Amino acid sequence: MRYHNITKDDMLNGDGLRVVLWVSGCSHCCKECHNPITWDPDGGLLFDEAAKQEIFSQLDKSYISGITFSGGDPLHAANRLDVRNLMEEIKERYPDKTIWLYTGDLWEDIFHYPLLQFVDALVDGEFKVDLKDPKLLWKGSSNQRVIDVQKSLMQTDSKVPILHCSNYSQ
């Protein structure tokens, strides 16, 4: 896996103060994406032990709510296994921290992915510039959804997502 940045004390990409891992690789290539530099799966830096320790040093802080995986797309084929393994390690070491994941994929297409067992909230769907709305909470366009993954997976028909929150910020 490769990545472009690790953001600390982030308040825009999930609930609370978070650390954000911006992975490389995205096949969605949304028009007017805010981060097109992350599209190339061979771009950025190799995710190594030093990068992992940088994330863990942030998660060690009591005021950090958790980690957000963004990019690029953490579910890009170049990332999926490494993201899953890192999520599992984070959940083992930090069971009280939340994991958020941003993807251009739709819940209905990925709800069966095993790595979702580690995810608390998922923002799904491609960014659509014609549906862009700056009042939206944790997402860029109104077609995207903030999904409560664990509640969604526990229901009888887990293909139908349960939303984490309303569409607009307070």
XYZ file of N, CA and C in Angstrom:
510
model
N 0.855 -1.176 0.000
C 0.000 0.000 0.000
C 0.895 1.231 0.000
N 0.392 2.245 -0.678
C 1.090 3.532 -0.713
C 0.139 4.598 -0.178
N 0.710 5.713 0.284
C -0.113 6.778 0.848
C 0.504 8.134 0.531
N -0.303 9.177 0.670
C 0.165 10.530 0.390
C 0.381 11.355 1.641
N -0.424 11.090 2.670
C -0.314 11.956 3.843
C -0.976 11.271 5.035
N -0.545 11.696 6.209
C -1.210 11.355 7.459
C -1.539 12.686 8.118
N -2.832 12.967 8.247
C -3.282 14.228 8.829
C -3.580 14.013 10.304
N -3.144 14.958 11.120
C -3.348 14.860 12.565
C -4.379 15.897 13.011
N -5.097 15.587 14.088
C -6.087 16.495 14.680
C -7.093 17.012 13.656
N -7.570 16.121 12.809
C -8.514 16.450 11.749
C -9.935 16.464 12.312
N -10.717 17.482 11.953
C -12.104 17.598 12.412
C -13.111 17.507 11.268
N -12.641 17.301 10.039
C -13.522 17.346 8.883
C -13.900 15.981 8.324
N -13.148 14.953 8.674
C -13.307 13.649 8.045
C -13.764 12.594 9.036
N -14.854 12.903 9.726
C -15.415 11.996 10.715
C -15.665 12.715 12.017
N -16.276 12.001 12.930
C -16.701 12.540 14.210
C -15.513 12.705 15.165
N -15.401 13.872 15.793
C -14.342 14.125 16.764
C -13.021 14.467 16.103
N -11.976 14.534 16.913
C -10.620 14.742 16.391
C -10.075 13.404 15.935
N -9.490 13.383 14.726
C -9.097 12.117 14.124
C -7.717 12.216 13.489
N -7.134 11.076 13.258
C -5.977 10.952 12.389
C -6.521 10.402 11.074
N -6.021 10.911 9.954
C -6.513 10.489 8.644
C -5.353 9.946 7.819
N -5.555 8.756 7.271
C -4.590 8.164 6.344
C -5.134 8.338 4.934
N -4.382 9.075 4.113
C -4.768 9.356 2.732
C -4.012 8.386 1.831
N -4.676 7.309 1.413
C -4.025 6.267 0.625
C -3.965 6.648 -0.855
N -3.075 5.988 -1.573
C -2.933 6.180 -3.022
C -3.764 5.133 -3.752
N -4.339 5.544 -4.860
C -5.084 4.621 -5.705
C -6.571 4.872 -5.686
N -7.109 5.268 -6.829
C -8.553 5.450 -6.965
C -8.924 5.270 -8.429
N -9.909 4.428 -8.680
C -10.367 4.204 -10.055
C -11.631 5.000 -10.375
N -12.171 5.727 -9.394
C -13.400 6.496 -9.630
C -13.128 7.791 -10.392
N -12.038 8.470 -10.041
C -11.601 9.683 -10.742
C -12.748 10.690 -10.918
N -13.385 11.034 -9.815
C -14.537 11.941 -9.836
C -14.154 13.322 -10.369
N -15.027 13.881 -11.180
C -14.833 15.231 -11.707
C -14.761 16.209 -10.529
N -13.747 17.067 -10.543
C -13.491 18.075 -9.501
C -13.231 17.450 -8.126
N -12.658 16.273 -8.111
C -12.206 15.631 -6.869
C -11.292 16.600 -6.121
N -11.390 16.629 -4.792
C -10.543 17.529 -3.999
C -9.133 16.977 -3.802
N -8.879 15.747 -4.263
C -7.585 15.135 -4.007
C -7.116 14.260 -5.185
N -7.090 14.774 -6.412
C -6.734 13.939 -7.565
C -5.295 13.425 -7.542
N -4.441 14.048 -6.765
C -3.057 13.576 -6.670
C -2.993 12.153 -6.118
N -4.050 11.715 -5.435
C -4.054 10.388 -4.822
C -4.571 9.291 -5.758
N -4.957 9.607 -6.956
C -5.541 8.614 -7.859
C -4.566 7.513 -8.265
N -3.307 7.859 -8.487
C -2.315 6.900 -8.967
C -1.923 5.933 -7.849
N -2.178 4.620 -8.023
C -1.836 3.665 -6.967
C -0.331 3.538 -6.732
N 0.472 4.015 -7.691
C 1.927 3.976 -7.538
C 2.493 5.296 -7.035
N 1.629 6.254 -6.756
C 2.075 7.562 -6.276
C 2.305 7.563 -4.770
N 2.794 8.671 -4.295
C 2.977 8.817 -2.851
C 4.142 8.021 -2.301
N 4.003 7.618 -1.049
C 5.056 6.935 -0.297
C 4.639 5.518 0.053
N 5.604 4.654 0.199
C 5.332 3.299 0.654
C 4.886 3.351 2.116
N 3.768 2.689 2.432
C 3.310 2.636 3.816
C 4.193 1.630 4.548
N 5.026 2.147 5.458
C 5.985 1.297 6.150
C 5.749 1.344 7.660
N 6.637 0.721 8.395
C 6.508 0.652 9.846
C 6.541 2.049 10.480
N 7.336 2.949 9.941
C 7.400 4.321 10.483
C 6.051 5.025 10.327
N 5.390 4.831 9.181
C 4.076 5.444 8.968
C 3.057 4.837 9.931
N 3.124 3.538 10.129
C 2.211 2.882 11.063
C 2.429 3.415 12.483
N 3.667 3.579 12.879
C 3.968 4.092 14.221
C 3.512 5.541 14.370
N 3.569 6.312 13.286
C 3.066 7.691 13.318
C 1.567 7.697 13.612
N 0.840 6.775 12.985
C -0.599 6.649 13.238
C -0.847 6.210 14.677
N -0.113 5.204 15.139
C -0.297 4.703 16.497
C 0.018 5.774 17.537
N 1.030 6.608 17.275
C 1.362 7.672 18.242
C 0.209 8.666 18.360
N -0.536 8.867 17.286
C -1.719 9.729 17.338
C -2.865 9.034 18.072
N -3.067 7.765 17.767
C -4.154 7.019 18.405
C -3.898 6.799 19.896
N -2.658 6.879 20.319
C -2.318 6.779 21.747
C -2.879 7.949 22.556
N -3.149 9.068 21.882
C -3.639 10.270 22.566
C -5.114 10.092 22.927
N -5.449 10.359 24.167
C -6.814 10.128 24.652
C -7.851 10.991 23.925
N -7.456 12.166 23.448
C -8.413 13.066 22.811
C -8.655 12.741 21.328
N -7.922 11.797 20.781
C -8.143 11.393 19.385
C -9.248 10.341 19.358
N -10.314 10.617 18.600
C -11.490 9.734 18.545
C -11.248 8.471 17.738
N -10.374 8.556 16.745
C -10.123 7.390 15.915
C -9.392 7.749 14.642
N -9.480 6.844 13.686
C -8.796 7.008 12.401
C -9.811 7.007 11.273
N -9.497 7.774 10.240
C -10.279 7.786 9.012
C -9.375 7.364 7.869
N -9.870 6.435 7.056
C -9.171 6.009 5.852
C -9.818 6.726 4.676
N -9.009 7.483 3.931
C -9.516 8.222 2.787
C -8.470 8.145 1.688
N -8.569 9.003 0.733
C -7.564 8.968 -0.328
C -7.927 9.860 -1.475
N -7.683 9.264 -2.593
C -7.713 7.931 -3.133
C -8.941 7.180 -2.609
N -8.838 5.885 -2.742
C -9.904 5.015 -2.258
C -9.286 3.845 -1.507
N -9.562 3.750 -0.201
C -9.032 2.638 0.583
C -9.482 1.267 0.072
N -10.572 1.220 -0.702
C -11.051 -0.054 -1.231
C -10.536 -0.353 -2.635
N -9.656 0.492 -3.153
C -8.990 0.201 -4.421
C -8.246 -1.131 -4.256
N -8.172 -1.918 -5.313
C -7.542 -3.242 -5.237
C -6.121 -3.192 -4.673
N -5.400 -2.113 -4.923
C -4.028 -1.989 -4.426
C -3.972 -1.782 -2.906
N -5.097 -1.445 -2.294
C -5.116 -1.086 -0.875
C -5.857 -2.062 0.020
N -6.821 -2.754 -0.519
C -7.824 -3.461 0.287
C -7.233 -4.377 1.356
N -6.287 -5.226 1.013
C -5.736 -6.167 1.983
C -4.942 -5.447 3.071
N -4.092 -4.497 2.681
C -3.294 -3.769 3.677
C -4.178 -2.920 4.581
N -5.207 -2.303 4.015
C -6.146 -1.518 4.820
C -6.856 -2.426 5.813
N -7.299 -3.579 5.352
C -7.973 -4.530 6.235
C -7.063 -4.949 7.392
N -5.817 -5.288 7.095
C -4.879 -5.719 8.131
C -4.578 -4.606 9.128
N -4.432 -3.379 8.631
C -4.188 -2.247 9.528
C -5.410 -1.985 10.404
N -6.599 -2.065 9.828
C -7.825 -1.887 10.612
C -7.917 -2.925 11.728
N -7.617 -4.163 11.406
C -7.683 -5.217 12.416
C -6.710 -4.931 13.558
N -5.507 -4.514 13.218
C -4.514 -4.201 14.249
C -4.958 -3.010 15.097
N -5.536 -2.009 14.465
C -6.016 -0.832 15.208
C -7.146 -1.234 16.153
N -8.091 -2.035 15.686
C -9.205 -2.462 16.556
C -8.712 -3.287 17.740
N -7.666 -4.091 17.533
C -7.100 -4.872 18.637
C -6.397 -3.979 19.649
N -5.622 -3.022 19.169
C -4.843 -2.143 20.051
C -5.681 -1.030 20.672
N -6.676 -0.559 19.927
C -7.475 0.607 20.335
C -8.964 0.293 20.180
N -9.503 -0.599 20.996
C -10.909 -1.018 20.805
C -11.924 0.110 21.003
N -11.546 1.179 21.687
C -12.479 2.277 21.926
C -12.388 3.386 20.871
N -11.484 3.260 19.931
C -11.347 4.253 18.856
C -12.214 3.822 17.681
N -12.763 4.797 16.980
C -13.617 4.480 15.835
C -12.824 4.502 14.527
N -13.301 3.716 13.586
C -12.717 3.675 12.251
C -13.769 4.144 11.253
N -13.413 5.177 10.497
C -14.239 5.689 9.412
C -13.547 5.364 8.097
N -14.338 5.159 7.050
C -13.794 4.846 5.747
C -14.577 5.592 4.672
N -13.839 6.244 3.775
C -14.437 6.910 2.614
C -14.153 6.071 1.377
N -15.174 5.851 0.566
C -15.006 5.121 -0.690
C -15.974 5.664 -1.737
N -15.570 5.566 -2.988
C -16.475 5.918 -4.077
C -17.445 4.800 -4.407
N -17.208 3.627 -3.831
C -18.110 2.492 -4.040
C -19.412 2.690 -3.270
N -20.445 1.988 -3.696
C -21.734 2.040 -3.012
C -21.856 0.893 -2.011
N -22.502 1.170 -0.894
C -22.731 0.171 0.150
C -23.302 -1.125 -0.434
N -24.269 -0.992 -1.319
C -24.941 -2.158 -1.883
C -23.981 -3.087 -2.628
N -22.844 -2.560 -3.076
C -21.857 -3.348 -3.805
C -20.753 -3.902 -2.899
N -20.612 -3.370 -1.696
C -19.468 -3.752 -0.849
C -19.853 -4.272 0.536
N -21.141 -4.287 0.860
C -21.550 -4.622 2.231
C -21.042 -5.991 2.674
N -20.702 -6.842 1.745
C -20.228 -8.188 2.061
C -18.708 -8.257 2.260
N -17.983 -7.147 2.081
C -16.526 -7.155 2.239
C -16.165 -7.460 3.691
N -15.307 -8.432 3.926
C -14.934 -8.800 5.306
C -14.315 -7.656 6.119
N -13.620 -6.730 5.467
C -12.977 -5.654 6.243
C -13.975 -4.727 6.916
N -15.234 -4.736 6.475
C -16.234 -3.860 7.076
C -16.539 -4.224 8.528
N -16.169 -5.430 8.950
C -16.352 -5.792 10.354
C -15.583 -4.865 11.290
N -14.569 -4.168 10.763
C -13.743 -3.282 11.570
C -14.162 -1.814 11.462
N -15.097 -1.499 10.566
C -15.465 -0.115 10.261
C -16.695 0.299 11.061
N -16.646 1.498 11.637
C -17.783 2.042 12.374
C -18.678 2.890 11.479
N -18.065 3.727 10.650
C -18.844 4.595 9.759
C -18.212 4.585 8.377
N -19.076 4.563 7.377
C -18.640 4.527 5.986
C -19.318 5.666 5.236
N -18.519 6.430 4.496
C -19.076 7.433 3.592
C -18.933 6.834 2.200
N -20.079 6.550 1.560
C -20.053 5.849 0.272
C -20.457 6.761 -0.871
N -20.127 6.312 -2.067
C -20.563 7.000 -3.280
C -19.531 7.962 -3.830
N -19.529 8.054 -5.134
C -18.628 8.990 -5.800
C -19.048 10.425 -5.515
N -18.073 11.322 -5.480
C -18.365 12.744 -5.388
C -18.949 13.197 -6.722
N -20.082 13.898 -6.661
C -20.741 14.418 -7.861
C -20.793 15.938 -7.745
N -20.030 16.614 -8.584
C -19.910 18.065 -8.493
C -21.268 18.761 -8.651
N -22.175 18.203 -9.455
C -23.484 18.832 -9.636
C -24.373 18.668 -8.399
N -23.967 17.807 -7.455
C -24.710 17.618 -6.197
C -23.918 18.135 -4.999
N -22.867 18.899 -5.267
C -22.012 19.449 -4.207
C -22.830 20.382 -3.310
N -22.601 20.258 -1.987
C -23.316 21.093 -1.028
C -22.421 21.299 0.189
N -21.943 22.523 0.414
C -21.024 22.779 1.530
C -21.661 22.628 2.913
N -22.981 22.530 2.985
C -23.652 22.367 4.284
C -23.688 20.917 4.748
N -23.308 20.000 3.884
C -23.347 18.580 4.226
C -22.288 18.236 5.267
N -22.637 17.358 6.159
C -21.747 16.928 7.221
C -20.944 15.711 6.759
N -19.624 15.839 6.735
C -18.685 14.749 6.448
C -18.730 14.204 5.031
N -19.357 14.898 4.117
C -19.393 14.440 2.733
C -19.493 15.645 1.818
N -19.179 15.434 0.540
C -19.126 16.557 -0.390
C -20.344 16.741 -1.258
N -21.061 15.654 -1.545
C -22.225 15.767 -2.413
C -23.397 14.969 -1.842
N -24.604 15.402 -2.196
C -25.813 14.870 -1.553
C -26.115 13.414 -1.896
N -25.496 12.863 -2.914
C -25.696 11.446 -3.227
C -24.932 10.539 -2.259
N -23.934 11.073 -1.590
C -23.135 10.273 -0.658
C -23.898 10.073 0.645
N -23.587 8.951 1.315
C -24.262 8.631 2.567
C -23.235 8.350 3.650
N -23.571 8.737 4.880
C -22.758 8.394 6.042
C -23.493 7.244 6.728
N -22.913 6.066 6.664
C -23.587 4.832 7.063
C -23.028 4.300 8.375
N -23.918 3.901 9.272
C -23.527 3.196 10.491
C -23.306 1.741 10.093
N -22.058 1.360 9.935
C -21.725 0.045 9.385
C -22.152 -1.079 10.311
N -21.859 -0.966 11.600
C -22.156 -2.076 12.504
C -23.662 -2.320 12.628
N -24.451 -1.256 12.724
C -25.906 -1.426 12.759
C -26.414 -2.013 11.449
N -25.847 -1.575 10.344
C -26.265 -2.073 9.034
C -25.957 -3.553 8.883
N -24.786 -3.980 9.353
C -24.395 -5.385 9.220
C -25.204 -6.298 10.132
N -25.712 -5.778 11.251
C -26.439 -6.609 12.214
C -27.894 -6.853 11.830
N -28.427 -6.068 10.924
C -29.830 -6.254 10.573
C -29.995 -7.431 9.611
N -31.213 -7.923 9.496
C -31.514 -9.083 8.669
C -31.100 -8.867 7.221
N -31.464 -7.731 6.652
C -31.077 -7.413 5.278
C -29.965 -6.378 5.323
N -28.717 -6.842 5.451
C -27.604 -5.913 5.609
C -27.274 -5.171 4.323
N -27.946 -5.502 3.233
C -27.744 -4.759 1.994
C -28.381 -3.363 2.079
N -29.326 -3.193 2.998
C -29.984 -1.894 3.182
C -29.243 -1.150 4.296
N -28.599 -0.024 3.977
C -27.799 0.664 4.991
C -28.640 1.458 5.994
N -28.131 1.545 7.208
C -28.699 2.413 8.242
C -27.785 3.627 8.330
N -28.364 4.804 8.189
C -27.562 6.021 8.183
C -27.045 6.363 9.579
N -25.852 6.916 9.604
C -25.186 7.321 10.838
C -25.745 8.647 11.358
N -26.103 9.533 10.433
C -26.542 10.867 10.832
C -27.388 11.493 9.739
N -27.907 12.671 10.047
C -28.677 13.419 9.051
C -27.734 14.012 7.999
N -28.305 14.569 6.975
C -27.508 15.077 5.858
C -26.803 16.389 6.122
N -27.359 17.258 6.960
C -26.818 18.599 7.076
C -26.192 18.852 8.437
N -25.196 19.727 8.427
C -24.544 20.090 9.677
C -25.456 21.010 10.492
N -25.178 21.112 11.769
C -26.007 21.938 12.645
C -25.699 23.397 12.489
